[in-house]
């Protein structure tokens, strides 16, 4: 019997950027481009001069408008701010608003930076689940090269470490702990905020209660654009444009960030296929990015206006709960900015020095949700022939050993699938024997952690057939799949799955893909499909399967190759 465990490589607990992820060299993306028509690409950097021209034009137009008597009348009728008769009762800023405003801002730094890092791991956005090269609507990477074995990992880029978190190429595992972990805190803060808004009656300050908000907002827009700015009385009420911006941010953008985020989960998309077939993971990813754009726009405009419309008074409102021109609010703000800067500067170095800590804390925060969504019913996740993607990205490190080459060249005649561990009937099966088992077929969607997706038809053996054959003992809790190929840092690629998921109807060993024998690139002779998990857990080029009680003894003990070496999580339903 082959001892799989001996060929696993012990991982490191710190990160050396030079040897990270199989020593991938750093790579920068291109300027962001948006596709117009079939294959023309517009460089978004042109928006900078274009925006400047539009701004100057808007100022001229607004100033012209204000000369017109009808417009003057309109603006007199709609001065910009709707002062409610009961405004006195909800005037001012209670301490909880100040605290939640600060927490929100502080947490968003990490969410945005790690989100950008995640985006760089697949620097392309699509509207359909097929992720076909050339069909993306947005990219900051060159066109996909002709190389038929080009991988998504080769396609990844990076951003500087003060922008991205942690700022290493293909550091998505760690970026996701930051992103999803801090998300849970941000959502908690948001829920408390919304509850308090409604309990205290302060909601009327950020929710429009009259249609007059729209003409007033137009009036405010003209006032801003004409550089003759509206009177500020934010202590009692926001102007209508501000009101709309806050309303959209709190009640539309924030929930949309959550919904579109969950829209990228393999487990939820599989379970809720009636939604995800219309609103695909790529639509979710694209919208998630547009929500980011909204937040960035909001932050820039908000901060600019805070500082240009009576900075001291504005800072006193939010940071000191007072409505005067003293410096108190400014100093509290300055102190809070020290915390922000320390957090900003420290986050990436901390992550490189203590990646296991980030992995552990991240899992403590998001793990309960990961675990919850693993138990979903995978059955609805099937597609039809017409949904099959014309192109399925390749990923991972290809097996390059002489052993593999010999097996491949001999059409796997000498291949044996070894199934061992805590089973009553360990077996070694030739491919002929595997093919003689009852045939199982499914058309399902693949979700790579990097963000691309695609649908393929998989043919092979259901894992339930394998379970019936080998008879796992009751102590067996995890099923470990070992590859013929190594991972990028050396040592066998492997991954552990909860045994419960092996009897899901869409868990199988595939030897056919789209009615043809599995290709070299996609995992010949055998690969795993488990449709409630992300792609990296679906081991290709399978050599053997071991049933174990616990994976702590295997390799680094984190449940798989990427878990050991790239700090991924072993539960990946989101
Ligand atoms: N042995 C092995 N299996 C692997 C990988 C790998 O590097 N080695 N990469 C994984 C990743 S990250 C993904 S997304 C899928 C990609 O499968 P595909 O190339 O068939 O699309 O394979 C997974 N299985
Ligand atoms: Mo992946």
Short mmCIF file of C-alpha atoms and ligand atoms in Angstrom, two decimals, residues 395 446 448-450 452 535-536, ligand 2:
data_model
loop_
_atom_site.label_atom_id
_atom_site.label_comp_id
_atom_site.label_asym_id
_atom_site.label_seq_id
_atom_site.Cartn_x
_atom_site.Cartn_y
_atom_site.Cartn_z
CA UNK A 395 -6.04 26.18 -12.63
CA UNK A 446 -17.44 25.20 -10.89
CA UNK A 448 -12.89 28.93 -8.24
CA UNK A 449 -11.88 30.85 -5.11
CA UNK A 450 -10.26 33.40 -7.42
CA UNK A 452 -14.10 32.70 -12.20
CA UNK A 535 -12.70 24.65 -6.74
CA UNK A 536 -9.40 24.31 -4.90
MO1 LIG B 2 -9.27 27.66 -7.72
#
